[in-house]
Amino acid sequence: MTDEMPELAAAGLPPLPVPGAFDAETLGLWFALLDPVRRAVRAPGTWNAYAVDLAHFAEWCTRTERQPLPAEPETVAAYLADHVETLSISTLRRRLAAIAVAHGIIGVPSPTDGEHVSLVWRGLRRVHEPQRKPRKVDAVEIRELAVLVAPLQDTVMDHRDRALLVMGFAGALRRSELSALDVSDVVVEPGRLLVTIREAGSRAERTVELPRGHRLETCPVRSWKAWITVARLTEGAAFRRMTKGGRSLRPERLGDRGVAEVVKRRTLDVGLDPTLFSGHSLRAGFVTAASRAGVPSVSIARQTGHRSAAALAACVREDRPFPRNPAAHVGL
């Protein structure tokens, strides 16, 4: 039912011992002990998410006096049933993948492959999946943005990630738009950046202004200038991939999934749950913050490129999407 890396067993790679603790930090270090072959099977952001997933499963096992690794099929089935009302089907699917991978790493069969778990999983999906609304990721507002960029230092990767996060928030950019940016799309003017936004491989859609920020760490202008200076960028992709470990810059464009992984990795680095955030969190954070500040929806939409009020309102992460209701100001 889940991908348990059978190719690794076929390659005769040695298993790892069961970790001594099951908190996310220890599990992250445990996954880091894998040899390069096994690590390369998945992206770094996936391993980080698996550490959080497995820690959640293990914490539940401790509370219910069950063993997390190796786990019994009945334990996994009970975990699914206990969380189907509070976690999305997609999150539970990834939790199953993390459990399966962990068992593969210690060299034992995965309990997720048993018929009992399969039957429970199919039943839960049939009952719950059609009724669920699409999951909304949490927003990265200015408070969270400041927290994410605070630990960043003077490395090439840190400069890239700071510019990506700050510009993604200030421009309310989709992850595909961040990925598609070229150096030539960003024009530095006194006190601002003018950024031409386009989807990958398409003509220009709109131009947005990113003003100079009051604080150095969240200033789009200074973050961008520092990034292109340290990376020595004069043309081509604005945001690029890094070599393993982030030691140097590669020529390839950072893809939209790479943008999402930057957000998830930086949330994990500051102790937030990366499963609650995605590349869309920056865009949702801007819309929420601007709405709360009373910025007219038409002005917000001019920055975001939304074409309908419903789509714009869906980005707001609070009960009252537009607090300055126009109906309160027309003399009723």
Tab-separated table of C-alpha atoms in Angstrom:
chain	number	residue	atom	x	y	z
A	1	MET	CA	0.000	0.000	0.000
A	2	THR	CA	2.922	2.365	0.671
A	3	ASP	CA	6.337	2.881	-0.826
A	4	GLU	CA	8.737	1.132	1.559
A	5	MET	CA	11.875	1.461	-0.599
A	6	PRO	CA	12.114	-2.229	-1.622
A	7	GLU	CA	14.966	-1.372	-3.985
A	8	LEU	CA	17.158	-0.717	-0.954
A	9	ALA	CA	16.740	-4.218	0.400
A	10	ALA	CA	17.545	-5.579	-3.034
A	11	ALA	CA	20.733	-3.535	-3.007
A	12	GLY	CA	21.843	-5.258	0.198
A	13	LEU	CA	22.199	-2.019	2.159
A	14	PRO	CA	22.574	-2.456	5.943
A	15	PRO	CA	19.689	-1.490	8.232
A	16	LEU	CA	19.940	1.136	10.961
A	17	PRO	CA	19.258	0.350	14.633
A	18	VAL	CA	16.013	1.637	16.140
A	19	PRO	CA	16.515	5.242	17.348
A	20	GLY	CA	16.932	5.822	21.058
A	21	ALA	CA	14.218	8.497	21.159
A	22	PHE	CA	11.315	9.508	18.950
A	23	ASP	CA	11.158	13.291	19.085
A	24	ALA	CA	11.366	15.081	15.719
A	25	GLU	CA	14.909	16.357	16.274
A	26	THR	CA	16.289	12.914	17.157
A	27	LEU	CA	14.459	11.309	14.245
A	28	GLY	CA	15.841	13.957	11.882
A	29	LEU	CA	19.358	13.066	13.041
A	30	TRP	CA	18.521	9.367	12.691
A	31	PHE	CA	17.441	9.830	9.082
A	32	ALA	CA	20.656	11.797	8.505
A	33	LEU	CA	22.632	8.646	9.395
A	34	LEU	CA	21.391	6.965	6.223
A	35	ASP	CA	23.953	6.332	3.545
A	36	PRO	CA	23.853	8.639	0.484
A	37	VAL	CA	22.004	6.057	-1.614
A	38	ARG	CA	19.052	5.912	0.734
A	39	ARG	CA	19.070	9.652	1.421
A	40	ALA	CA	18.980	10.394	-2.308
A	41	VAL	CA	15.715	8.477	-2.757
A	42	ARG	CA	13.806	11.432	-1.292
A	43	ALA	CA	14.183	15.199	-1.088
A	44	PRO	CA	15.569	16.758	2.124
A	45	GLY	CA	12.212	18.374	2.848
A	46	THR	CA	10.523	14.975	2.693
A	47	TRP	CA	12.913	13.542	5.291
A	48	ASN	CA	12.183	16.519	7.557
A	49	ALA	CA	8.451	15.979	7.188
A	50	TYR	CA	8.857	12.240	7.869
A	51	ALA	CA	10.661	13.062	11.138
A	52	VAL	CA	7.688	15.163	12.269
A	53	ASP	CA	5.214	12.508	11.092
A	54	LEU	CA	6.990	9.657	12.871
A	55	ALA	CA	7.335	11.720	16.052
A	56	HIS	CA	3.561	12.305	16.081
A	57	PHE	CA	2.891	8.579	15.622
A	58	ALA	CA	5.398	7.666	18.355
A	59	GLU	CA	3.928	10.177	20.800
A	60	TRP	CA	0.481	8.648	20.267
A	61	CYS	CA	1.967	5.163	20.755
A	62	THR	CA	3.484	6.252	24.082
A	63	ARG	CA	0.156	7.640	25.303
A	64	THR	CA	-1.669	4.463	24.311
A	65	GLU	CA	1.089	2.123	25.579
A	66	ARG	CA	1.997	0.765	22.169
A	67	GLN	CA	5.349	0.237	20.464
A	68	PRO	CA	6.087	2.598	17.543
A	69	LEU	CA	9.011	0.804	15.922
A	70	PRO	CA	8.595	-1.902	14.977
A	71	ALA	CA	4.835	-1.451	15.164
A	72	GLU	CA	2.031	-3.966	14.883
A	73	PRO	CA	-0.553	-3.622	12.084
A	74	GLU	CA	-3.244	-3.222	14.767
A	75	THR	CA	-1.343	-0.230	16.168
A	76	VAL	CA	-1.242	1.514	12.805
A	77	ALA	CA	-4.916	0.796	12.150
A	78	ALA	CA	-5.871	2.191	15.569
A	79	TYR	CA	-3.773	5.317	14.939
A	80	LEU	CA	-5.587	5.929	11.651
A	81	ALA	CA	-8.997	5.489	13.216
A	82	ASP	CA	-8.077	7.748	16.144
A	83	HIS	CA	-6.965	10.649	13.923
A	84	VAL	CA	-9.235	10.558	10.895
A	85	GLU	CA	-11.479	13.259	12.391
A	86	THR	CA	-8.601	15.647	13.102
A	87	LEU	CA	-6.099	15.056	10.281
A	88	SER	CA	-6.652	15.204	6.533
A	89	ILE	CA	-6.521	12.079	4.423
A	90	SER	CA	-3.436	13.444	2.658
A	91	THR	CA	-1.659	13.948	6.003
A	92	LEU	CA	-2.555	10.434	7.122
A	93	ARG	CA	-1.296	9.107	3.794
A	94	ARG	CA	2.083	10.727	4.413
A	95	ARG	CA	2.123	9.425	7.999
A	96	LEU	CA	1.686	5.922	6.602
A	97	ALA	CA	4.570	6.534	4.209
A	98	ALA	CA	6.800	7.695	7.089
A	99	ILE	CA	5.938	4.608	9.137
A	100	ALA	CA	6.611	2.338	6.159
A	101	VAL	CA	9.953	3.983	5.374
A	102	ALA	CA	11.068	3.784	9.025
A	103	HIS	CA	10.391	0.047	9.084
A	104	GLY	CA	12.281	-0.385	5.824
A	105	ILE	CA	15.255	1.443	7.339
A	106	ILE	CA	15.472	-0.953	10.297
A	107	GLY	CA	15.083	-3.901	7.925
A	108	VAL	CA	11.695	-5.309	8.970
A	109	PRO	CA	8.402	-5.661	7.065
A	110	SER	CA	6.139	-2.647	7.263
A	111	PRO	CA	2.860	-3.044	9.165
A	112	THR	CA	1.247	-0.758	6.596
A	113	ASP	CA	1.419	-3.545	4.025
A	114	GLY	CA	-0.851	-5.862	5.998
A	115	GLU	CA	-4.392	-6.599	4.898
A	116	HIS	CA	-5.801	-5.296	8.187
A	117	VAL	CA	-4.352	-1.816	7.678
A	118	SER	CA	-5.353	-1.826	4.022
A	119	LEU	CA	-8.971	-2.595	4.868
A	120	VAL	CA	-9.138	0.112	7.533
A	121	TRP	CA	-7.468	2.639	5.227
A	122	ARG	CA	-9.860	1.949	2.347
A	123	GLY	CA	-12.838	2.237	4.671
A	124	LEU	CA	-11.678	5.533	6.167
A	125	ARG	CA	-11.044	7.016	2.748
A	126	ARG	CA	-14.444	5.944	1.473
A	127	VAL	CA	-16.242	7.532	4.412
A	128	HIS	CA	-14.175	10.650	5.045
A	129	GLU	CA	-12.318	11.700	1.909
A	130	PRO	CA	-15.325	12.827	-0.202
A	131	GLN	CA	-16.672	14.924	2.687
A	132	ARG	CA	-13.517	16.855	3.385
A	133	LYS	CA	-12.945	20.348	2.120
A	134	PRO	CA	-9.517	21.092	0.636
A	135	ARG	CA	-7.058	21.680	3.465
A	136	LYS	CA	-5.995	25.272	3.996
A	137	VAL	CA	-2.358	25.695	4.931
A	138	ASP	CA	-1.430	28.164	7.640
A	139	ALA	CA	-0.472	31.673	6.625
A	140	VAL	CA	2.995	33.141	7.079
A	141	GLU	CA	2.229	36.665	8.251
A	142	ILE	CA	4.818	39.304	9.111
A	143	ARG	CA	5.369	37.875	12.609
A	144	GLU	CA	6.058	34.405	11.253
A	145	LEU	CA	8.145	35.830	8.413
A	146	ALA	CA	10.382	37.641	10.904
A	147	VAL	CA	10.787	34.386	12.857
A	148	LEU	CA	11.680	32.413	9.717
A	149	VAL	CA	14.399	34.818	8.559
A	150	ALA	CA	15.837	35.630	12.003
A	151	PRO	CA	18.262	32.638	12.126
A	152	LEU	CA	19.577	33.204	8.582
A	153	GLN	CA	23.223	34.121	8.349
A	154	ASP	CA	25.596	35.120	5.526
A	155	THR	CA	25.758	31.908	3.494
A	156	VAL	CA	24.692	31.745	-0.132
A	157	MET	CA	21.738	29.516	0.732
A	158	ASP	CA	20.641	31.793	3.570
A	159	HIS	CA	20.711	34.849	1.303
A	160	ARG	CA	18.703	32.973	-1.343
A	161	ASP	CA	16.115	31.770	1.130
A	162	ARG	CA	15.743	35.199	2.770
A	163	ALA	CA	15.155	36.907	-0.578
A	164	LEU	CA	12.734	34.188	-1.663
A	165	LEU	CA	10.688	34.318	1.544
A	166	VAL	CA	10.572	38.112	1.826
A	167	MET	CA	9.830	38.748	-1.853
A	168	GLY	CA	7.316	35.892	-1.969
A	169	PHE	CA	5.444	37.480	0.934
A	170	ALA	CA	5.682	41.117	-0.181
A	171	GLY	CA	4.615	40.290	-3.729
A	172	ALA	CA	1.984	37.697	-2.685
A	173	LEU	CA	3.621	35.441	-5.250
A	174	ARG	CA	2.625	31.933	-6.154
A	175	ARG	CA	5.420	29.392	-5.900
A	176	SER	CA	5.314	28.971	-9.692
A	177	GLU	CA	5.785	32.728	-10.071
A	178	LEU	CA	8.791	32.728	-7.750
A	179	SER	CA	10.266	29.834	-9.695
A	180	ALA	CA	9.724	31.579	-13.046
A	181	LEU	CA	11.410	34.843	-12.007
A	182	ASP	CA	14.497	35.877	-13.971
A	183	VAL	CA	17.064	38.403	-12.808
A	184	SER	CA	15.910	40.710	-15.607
A	185	ASP	CA	12.365	40.625	-14.190
A	186	VAL	CA	13.487	42.482	-11.056
A	187	VAL	CA	14.331	46.168	-11.489
A	188	VAL	CA	15.894	48.021	-8.559
A	189	GLU	CA	14.681	51.607	-8.222
A	190	PRO	CA	15.147	54.094	-5.381
A	191	GLY	CA	13.150	52.749	-2.451
A	192	ARG	CA	11.518	49.857	-4.287
A	193	LEU	CA	11.691	46.846	-6.580
A	194	LEU	CA	9.546	46.582	-9.708
A	195	VAL	CA	8.941	42.894	-10.350
A	196	THR	CA	7.472	41.517	-13.561
A	197	ILE	CA	5.421	38.434	-12.755
A	198	ARG	CA	4.908	35.585	-15.179
A	199	GLU	CA	4.033	31.926	-15.079
A	200	ALA	CA	6.749	29.534	-16.205
A	201	GLY	CA	7.330	29.924	-19.934
A	202	SER	CA	4.596	32.533	-20.402
A	203	ARG	CA	4.475	36.190	-21.279
A	204	ALA	CA	4.394	38.838	-18.567
A	205	GLU	CA	1.134	38.989	-16.605
A	206	ARG	CA	1.572	41.969	-14.276
A	207	THR	CA	4.151	44.136	-12.563
A	208	VAL	CA	4.131	44.560	-8.787
A	209	GLU	CA	5.969	46.990	-6.565
A	210	LEU	CA	7.872	45.743	-3.527
A	211	PRO	CA	8.718	48.697	-1.263
A	212	ARG	CA	11.791	49.121	0.886
A	213	GLY	CA	11.030	47.702	4.329
A	214	HIS	CA	11.521	49.418	7.650
A	215	ARG	CA	13.430	46.432	9.032
A	216	LEU	CA	16.574	45.038	7.455
A	217	GLU	CA	15.631	41.394	7.928
A	218	THR	CA	12.253	41.711	6.155
A	219	CYS	CA	13.167	44.303	3.518
A	220	PRO	CA	12.559	43.062	-0.055
A	221	VAL	CA	14.955	45.592	-1.608
A	222	ARG	CA	17.933	44.871	0.632
A	223	SER	CA	17.286	41.104	0.635
A	224	TRP	CA	17.269	41.015	-3.164
A	225	LYS	CA	20.379	43.180	-3.542
A	226	ALA	CA	22.298	41.082	-0.996
A	227	TRP	CA	21.268	37.853	-2.762
A	228	ILE	CA	22.322	38.845	-6.279
A	229	THR	CA	25.553	40.294	-4.918
A	230	VAL	CA	26.657	37.218	-3.000
A	231	ALA	CA	25.486	34.899	-5.808
A	232	ARG	CA	26.976	37.154	-8.514
A	233	LEU	CA	23.809	36.955	-10.585
A	234	THR	CA	23.497	39.116	-13.688
A	235	GLU	CA	21.108	37.093	-15.844
A	236	GLY	CA	19.057	33.913	-15.967
A	237	ALA	CA	16.990	32.372	-13.198
A	238	ALA	CA	16.552	34.567	-10.129
A	239	PHE	CA	16.338	31.668	-7.672
A	240	ARG	CA	18.497	28.613	-8.296
A	241	ARG	CA	19.158	25.208	-6.853
A	242	MET	CA	22.050	24.531	-4.495
A	243	THR	CA	24.519	21.675	-4.373
A	244	LYS	CA	24.095	19.066	-1.643
A	245	GLY	CA	24.544	20.683	1.730
A	246	GLY	CA	24.079	24.166	0.267
A	247	ARG	CA	27.780	24.717	-0.283
A	248	SER	CA	27.509	26.302	-3.731
A	249	LEU	CA	25.049	27.492	-6.357
A	250	ARG	CA	23.905	25.411	-9.319
A	251	PRO	CA	22.767	26.882	-12.648
A	252	GLU	CA	19.375	25.139	-12.650
A	253	ARG	CA	16.244	27.095	-11.755
A	254	LEU	CA	14.660	26.309	-8.388
A	255	GLY	CA	11.386	24.572	-9.252
A	256	ASP	CA	8.039	25.300	-7.674
A	257	ARG	CA	8.413	22.245	-5.437
A	258	GLY	CA	11.794	23.591	-4.397
A	259	VAL	CA	10.123	26.846	-3.360
A	260	ALA	CA	7.688	24.898	-1.166
A	261	GLU	CA	10.573	22.934	0.348
A	262	VAL	CA	12.329	26.165	1.324
A	263	VAL	CA	9.217	27.245	3.245
A	264	LYS	CA	8.850	23.859	4.930
A	265	ARG	CA	12.548	23.573	5.797
A	266	ARG	CA	12.698	27.044	7.307
A	267	THR	CA	9.520	26.451	9.352
A	268	LEU	CA	11.003	23.214	10.664
A	269	ASP	CA	14.261	25.000	11.525
A	270	VAL	CA	12.422	27.359	13.889
A	271	GLY	CA	10.338	24.642	15.526
A	272	LEU	CA	7.091	24.955	13.552
A	273	ASP	CA	5.249	21.989	12.069
A	274	PRO	CA	6.178	21.961	8.350
A	275	THR	CA	3.049	19.978	7.490
A	276	LEU	CA	1.005	23.105	8.273
A	277	PHE	CA	2.843	25.293	5.750
A	278	SER	CA	3.533	25.312	2.025
A	279	GLY	CA	4.614	27.662	-0.739
A	280	HIS	CA	1.089	29.125	-0.652
A	281	SER	CA	1.569	30.215	2.974
A	282	LEU	CA	3.475	33.345	1.884
A	283	ARG	CA	0.694	34.448	-0.472
A	284	ALA	CA	-2.023	33.691	2.086
A	285	GLY	CA	-0.041	35.584	4.725
A	286	PHE	CA	0.143	38.729	2.629
A	287	VAL	CA	-3.573	38.681	1.794
A	288	THR	CA	-4.501	38.070	5.440
A	289	ALA	CA	-2.233	40.844	6.723
A	290	ALA	CA	-3.386	43.345	4.094
A	291	SER	CA	-7.037	42.500	4.709
A	292	ARG	CA	-6.635	42.922	8.464
A	293	ALA	CA	-4.964	46.290	7.876
A	294	GLY	CA	-8.037	47.462	5.983
A	295	VAL	CA	-6.468	47.600	2.521
A	296	PRO	CA	-9.269	47.608	-0.097
A	297	SER	CA	-9.752	44.270	-1.794
A	298	VAL	CA	-9.240	45.823	-5.225
A	299	SER	CA	-5.773	46.993	-4.172
A	300	ILE	CA	-4.920	43.584	-2.715
A	301	ALA	CA	-6.060	41.894	-5.929
A	302	ARG	CA	-3.883	44.246	-7.979
A	303	GLN	CA	-0.854	42.901	-6.082
A	304	THR	CA	-1.907	39.250	-6.045
A	305	GLY	CA	-3.394	38.967	-9.526
A	306	HIS	CA	-6.643	37.444	-8.254
A	307	ARG	CA	-9.451	37.723	-10.778
A	308	SER	CA	-12.385	37.064	-8.449
A	309	ALA	CA	-13.400	38.246	-4.993
A	310	ALA	CA	-14.176	34.665	-3.952
A	311	ALA	CA	-10.676	33.449	-4.793
A	312	LEU	CA	-9.157	36.403	-2.956
A	313	ALA	CA	-11.296	35.849	0.135
A	314	ALA	CA	-10.285	32.165	0.176
A	315	CYS	CA	-6.706	33.255	0.896
A	316	VAL	CA	-7.657	35.042	4.116
A	317	ARG	CA	-6.973	33.050	7.283
A	318	GLU	CA	-9.467	34.543	9.723
A	319	ASP	CA	-13.201	34.444	10.339
A	320	ARG	CA	-13.865	37.987	9.087
A	321	PRO	CA	-12.135	38.151	5.695
A	322	PHE	CA	-12.448	41.914	5.159
A	323	PRO	CA	-12.808	43.650	8.532
A	324	ARG	CA	-13.728	47.084	7.153
A	325	ASN	CA	-17.056	46.023	5.751
A	326	PRO	CA	-18.228	48.629	3.207
A	327	ALA	CA	-21.821	48.141	4.323
A	328	ALA	CA	-20.888	49.867	7.593
A	329	HIS	CA	-19.987	53.089	5.771
A	330	VAL	CA	-22.900	53.782	3.427
A	331	GLY	CA	-25.338	55.372	5.903
A	332	LEU	CA	-27.552	52.405	6.748
